[in-house]
Tab-separated table of C-alpha atoms in Angstrom:
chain	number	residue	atom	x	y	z
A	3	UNK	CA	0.000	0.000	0.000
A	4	UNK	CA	1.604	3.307	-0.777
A	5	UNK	CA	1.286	5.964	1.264
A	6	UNK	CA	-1.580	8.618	0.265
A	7	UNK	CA	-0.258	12.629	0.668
A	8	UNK	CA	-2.110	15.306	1.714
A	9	UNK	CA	-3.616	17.927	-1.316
A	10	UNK	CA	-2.688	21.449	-0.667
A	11	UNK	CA	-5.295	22.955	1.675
A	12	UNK	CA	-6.970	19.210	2.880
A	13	UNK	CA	-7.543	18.816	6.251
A	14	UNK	CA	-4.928	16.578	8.005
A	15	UNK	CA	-7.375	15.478	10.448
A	16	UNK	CA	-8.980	12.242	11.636
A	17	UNK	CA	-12.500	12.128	12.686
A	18	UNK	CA	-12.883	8.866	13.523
A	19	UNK	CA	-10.069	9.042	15.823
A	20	UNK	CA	-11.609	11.945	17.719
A	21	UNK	CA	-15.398	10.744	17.651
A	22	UNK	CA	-17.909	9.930	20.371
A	23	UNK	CA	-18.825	6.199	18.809
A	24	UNK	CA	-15.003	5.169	17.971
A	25	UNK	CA	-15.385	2.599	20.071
A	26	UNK	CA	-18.088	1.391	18.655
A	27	UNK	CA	-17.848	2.407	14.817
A	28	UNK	CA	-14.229	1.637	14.187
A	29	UNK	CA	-13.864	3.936	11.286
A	30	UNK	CA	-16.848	1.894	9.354
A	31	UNK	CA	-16.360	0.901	5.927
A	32	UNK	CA	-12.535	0.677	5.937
A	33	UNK	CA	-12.052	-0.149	1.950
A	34	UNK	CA	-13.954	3.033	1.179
A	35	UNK	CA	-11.723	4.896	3.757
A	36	UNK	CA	-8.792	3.624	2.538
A	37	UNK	CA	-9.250	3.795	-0.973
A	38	UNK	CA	-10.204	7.555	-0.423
A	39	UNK	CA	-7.338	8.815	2.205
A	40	UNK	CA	-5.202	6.153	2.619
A	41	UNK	CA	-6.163	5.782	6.195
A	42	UNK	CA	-8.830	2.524	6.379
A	43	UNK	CA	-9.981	4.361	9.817
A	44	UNK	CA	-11.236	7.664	8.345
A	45	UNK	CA	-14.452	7.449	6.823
A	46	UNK	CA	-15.371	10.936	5.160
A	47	UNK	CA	-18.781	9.127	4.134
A	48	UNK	CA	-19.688	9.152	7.538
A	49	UNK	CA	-23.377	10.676	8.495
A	50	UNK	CA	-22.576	11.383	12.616
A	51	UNK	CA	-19.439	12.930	10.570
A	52	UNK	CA	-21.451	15.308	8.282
A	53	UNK	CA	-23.980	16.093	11.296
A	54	UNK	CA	-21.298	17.131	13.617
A	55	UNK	CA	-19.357	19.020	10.799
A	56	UNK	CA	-22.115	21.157	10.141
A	57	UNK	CA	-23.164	21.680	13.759
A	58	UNK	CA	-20.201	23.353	13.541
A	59	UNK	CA	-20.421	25.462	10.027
A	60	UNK	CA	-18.250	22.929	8.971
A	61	UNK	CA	-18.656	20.441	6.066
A	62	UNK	CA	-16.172	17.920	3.680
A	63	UNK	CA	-15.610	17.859	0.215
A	64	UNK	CA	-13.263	14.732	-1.843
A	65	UNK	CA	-10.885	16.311	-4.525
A	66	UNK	CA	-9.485	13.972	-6.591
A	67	UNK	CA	-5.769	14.695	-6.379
A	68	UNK	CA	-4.596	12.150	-8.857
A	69	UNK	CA	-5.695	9.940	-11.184
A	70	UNK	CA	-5.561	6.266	-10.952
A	71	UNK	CA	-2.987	3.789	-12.313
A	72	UNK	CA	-3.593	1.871	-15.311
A	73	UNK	CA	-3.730	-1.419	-13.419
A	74	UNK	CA	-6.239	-3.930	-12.244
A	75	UNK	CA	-8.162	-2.199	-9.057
A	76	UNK	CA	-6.021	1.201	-9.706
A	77	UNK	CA	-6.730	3.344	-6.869
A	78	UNK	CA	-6.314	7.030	-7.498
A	79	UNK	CA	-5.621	9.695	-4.700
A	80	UNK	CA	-7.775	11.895	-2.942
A	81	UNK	CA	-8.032	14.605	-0.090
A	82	UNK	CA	-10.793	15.122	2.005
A	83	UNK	CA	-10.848	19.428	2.248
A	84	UNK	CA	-12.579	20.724	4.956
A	85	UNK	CA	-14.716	23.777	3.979
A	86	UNK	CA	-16.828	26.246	5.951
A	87	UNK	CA	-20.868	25.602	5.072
A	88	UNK	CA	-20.594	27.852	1.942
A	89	UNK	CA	-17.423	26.179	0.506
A	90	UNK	CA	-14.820	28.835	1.777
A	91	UNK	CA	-11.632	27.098	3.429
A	92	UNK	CA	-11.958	26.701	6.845
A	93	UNK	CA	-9.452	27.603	9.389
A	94	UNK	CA	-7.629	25.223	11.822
A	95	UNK	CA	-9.544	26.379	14.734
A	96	UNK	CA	-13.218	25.210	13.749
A	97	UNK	CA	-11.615	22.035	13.212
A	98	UNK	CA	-10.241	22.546	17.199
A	99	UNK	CA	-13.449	23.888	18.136
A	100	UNK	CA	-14.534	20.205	16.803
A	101	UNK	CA	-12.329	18.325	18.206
A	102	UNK	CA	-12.295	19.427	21.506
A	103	UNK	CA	-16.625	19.173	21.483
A	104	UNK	CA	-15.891	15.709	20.875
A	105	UNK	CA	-13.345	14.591	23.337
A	106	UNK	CA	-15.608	16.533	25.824
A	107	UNK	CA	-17.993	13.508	24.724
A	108	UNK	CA	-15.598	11.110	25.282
A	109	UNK	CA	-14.828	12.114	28.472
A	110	UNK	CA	-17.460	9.874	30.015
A	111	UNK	CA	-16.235	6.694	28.876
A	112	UNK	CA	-18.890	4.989	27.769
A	113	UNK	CA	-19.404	1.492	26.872
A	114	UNK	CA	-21.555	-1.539	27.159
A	115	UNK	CA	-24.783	-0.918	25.236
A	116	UNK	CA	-26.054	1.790	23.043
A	117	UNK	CA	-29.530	3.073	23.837
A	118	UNK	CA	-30.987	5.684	21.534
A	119	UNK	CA	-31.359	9.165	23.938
A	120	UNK	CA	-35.057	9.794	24.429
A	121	UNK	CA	-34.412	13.569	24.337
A	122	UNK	CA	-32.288	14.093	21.239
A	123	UNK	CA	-32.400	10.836	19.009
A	124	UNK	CA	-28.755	9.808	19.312
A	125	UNK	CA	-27.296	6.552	20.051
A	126	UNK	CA	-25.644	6.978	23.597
A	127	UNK	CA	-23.672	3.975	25.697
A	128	UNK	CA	-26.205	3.029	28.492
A	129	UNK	CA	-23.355	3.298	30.954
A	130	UNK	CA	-23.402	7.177	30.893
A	131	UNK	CA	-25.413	9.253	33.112
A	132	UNK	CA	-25.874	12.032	30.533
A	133	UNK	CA	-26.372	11.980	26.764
A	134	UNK	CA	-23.113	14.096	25.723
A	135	UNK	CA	-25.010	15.312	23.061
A	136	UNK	CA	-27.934	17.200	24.611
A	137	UNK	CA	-27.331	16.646	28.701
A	138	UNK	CA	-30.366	14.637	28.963
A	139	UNK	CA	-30.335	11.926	32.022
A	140	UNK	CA	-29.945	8.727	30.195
A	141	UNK	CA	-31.659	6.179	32.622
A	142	UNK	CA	-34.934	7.192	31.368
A	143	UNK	CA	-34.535	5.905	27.936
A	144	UNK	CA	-32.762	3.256	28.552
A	145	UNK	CA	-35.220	2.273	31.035
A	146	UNK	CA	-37.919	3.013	28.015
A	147	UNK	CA	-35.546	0.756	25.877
A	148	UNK	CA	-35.769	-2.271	28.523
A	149	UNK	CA	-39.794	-1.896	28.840
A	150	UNK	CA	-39.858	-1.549	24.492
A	151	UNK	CA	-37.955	-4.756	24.556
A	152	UNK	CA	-40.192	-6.509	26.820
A	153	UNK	CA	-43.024	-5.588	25.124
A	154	UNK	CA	-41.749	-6.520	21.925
A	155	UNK	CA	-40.543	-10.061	23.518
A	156	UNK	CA	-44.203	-10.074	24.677
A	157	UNK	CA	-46.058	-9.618	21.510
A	158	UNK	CA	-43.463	-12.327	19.687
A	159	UNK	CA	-44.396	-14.945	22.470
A	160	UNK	CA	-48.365	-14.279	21.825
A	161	UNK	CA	-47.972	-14.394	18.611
A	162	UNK	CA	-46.364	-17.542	18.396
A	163	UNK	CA	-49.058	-18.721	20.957
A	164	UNK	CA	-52.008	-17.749	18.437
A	165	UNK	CA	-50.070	-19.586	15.140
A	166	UNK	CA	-49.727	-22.748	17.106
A	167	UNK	CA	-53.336	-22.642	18.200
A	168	UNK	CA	-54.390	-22.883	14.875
A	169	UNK	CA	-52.044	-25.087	13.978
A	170	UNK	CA	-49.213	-23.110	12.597
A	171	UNK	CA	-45.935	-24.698	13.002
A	172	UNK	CA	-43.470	-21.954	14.238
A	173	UNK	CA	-39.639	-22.840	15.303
């Protein structure tokens, strides 16, 4: 694998090694990362990615930077640039700003399960006490998450019931 270099003006930064669900995630596709930056753990295709980017007036853009060799599965090169929302270059410290939100996130160490928060719609790890997005208590939806769970284990086991009362075979 050769090693990918950065375009003028692309953003030498890595998302995935900064974000909340790292842990969880682990860069996600890693052939499209890789065939992109050169880094399998950097996935610009990334929605959390996009959504935190422009919670900050930040968004991505690929530039091809080089074409690809003339060879069976030719890769070429590409930068990710990192752009203020209406395409102007953006300066090192929105990406700090950024970074530094997200570590805040990590702070809490989450892990074990995810629960979806019921305040703000984001996956959160059960384990912390707040959602770091939106400072909501997270017991109550995972608590809400345990009872949906229930009910749904519930409804499966009477519906099974019902099939094999009129004689539906059901594994």
């Amino acid at each position: 694998v050769r090693p990918h270099k950065q375009a003028p003006g692309a953003a030498a930064k890595n998302f995935c090694g900064i974000c909340y669900y790292r842990d969880t995630c682990s860069g996600g596709c890693t052939w499209t990362a890789d065939s992109l930056t050169g880094n399998g753990l950097d996935n610009p295709f990334c929605h959390y990615r996009a959504l935190r980017l422009a919670s900050h007036g930040l968004r991505e853009r690929i530039a091809k930077i080089e074409d690809a060799p003339d060879l069976s599965f030719g890769v070429g090169r590409f930068a990710i640039l990192c752009q203020n929302a209406d395409g102007s270059p953006a300066r090192a410290e929105a990406w700090r700003a950024l970074a530094a939100s997200e570590a805040s996130k990590r702070a809490g160490g989450g892990a074990g399960d995810m629960v979806i928060c019921g305040a703000c719609g984001q996956f959160v790890y059960g384990s912390e006490p707040v959602c770091p997005h939106c400072a909501a208590p997270v017991a109550p939806a995972l608590r809400e998450e345990q009872l949906s769970a229930l009910r749904a284990r519930r409804a499966m086991s009477d519906l099974r019931e019902r099939l094999n009362q009129i004689g539906v075979a059901v594994d």
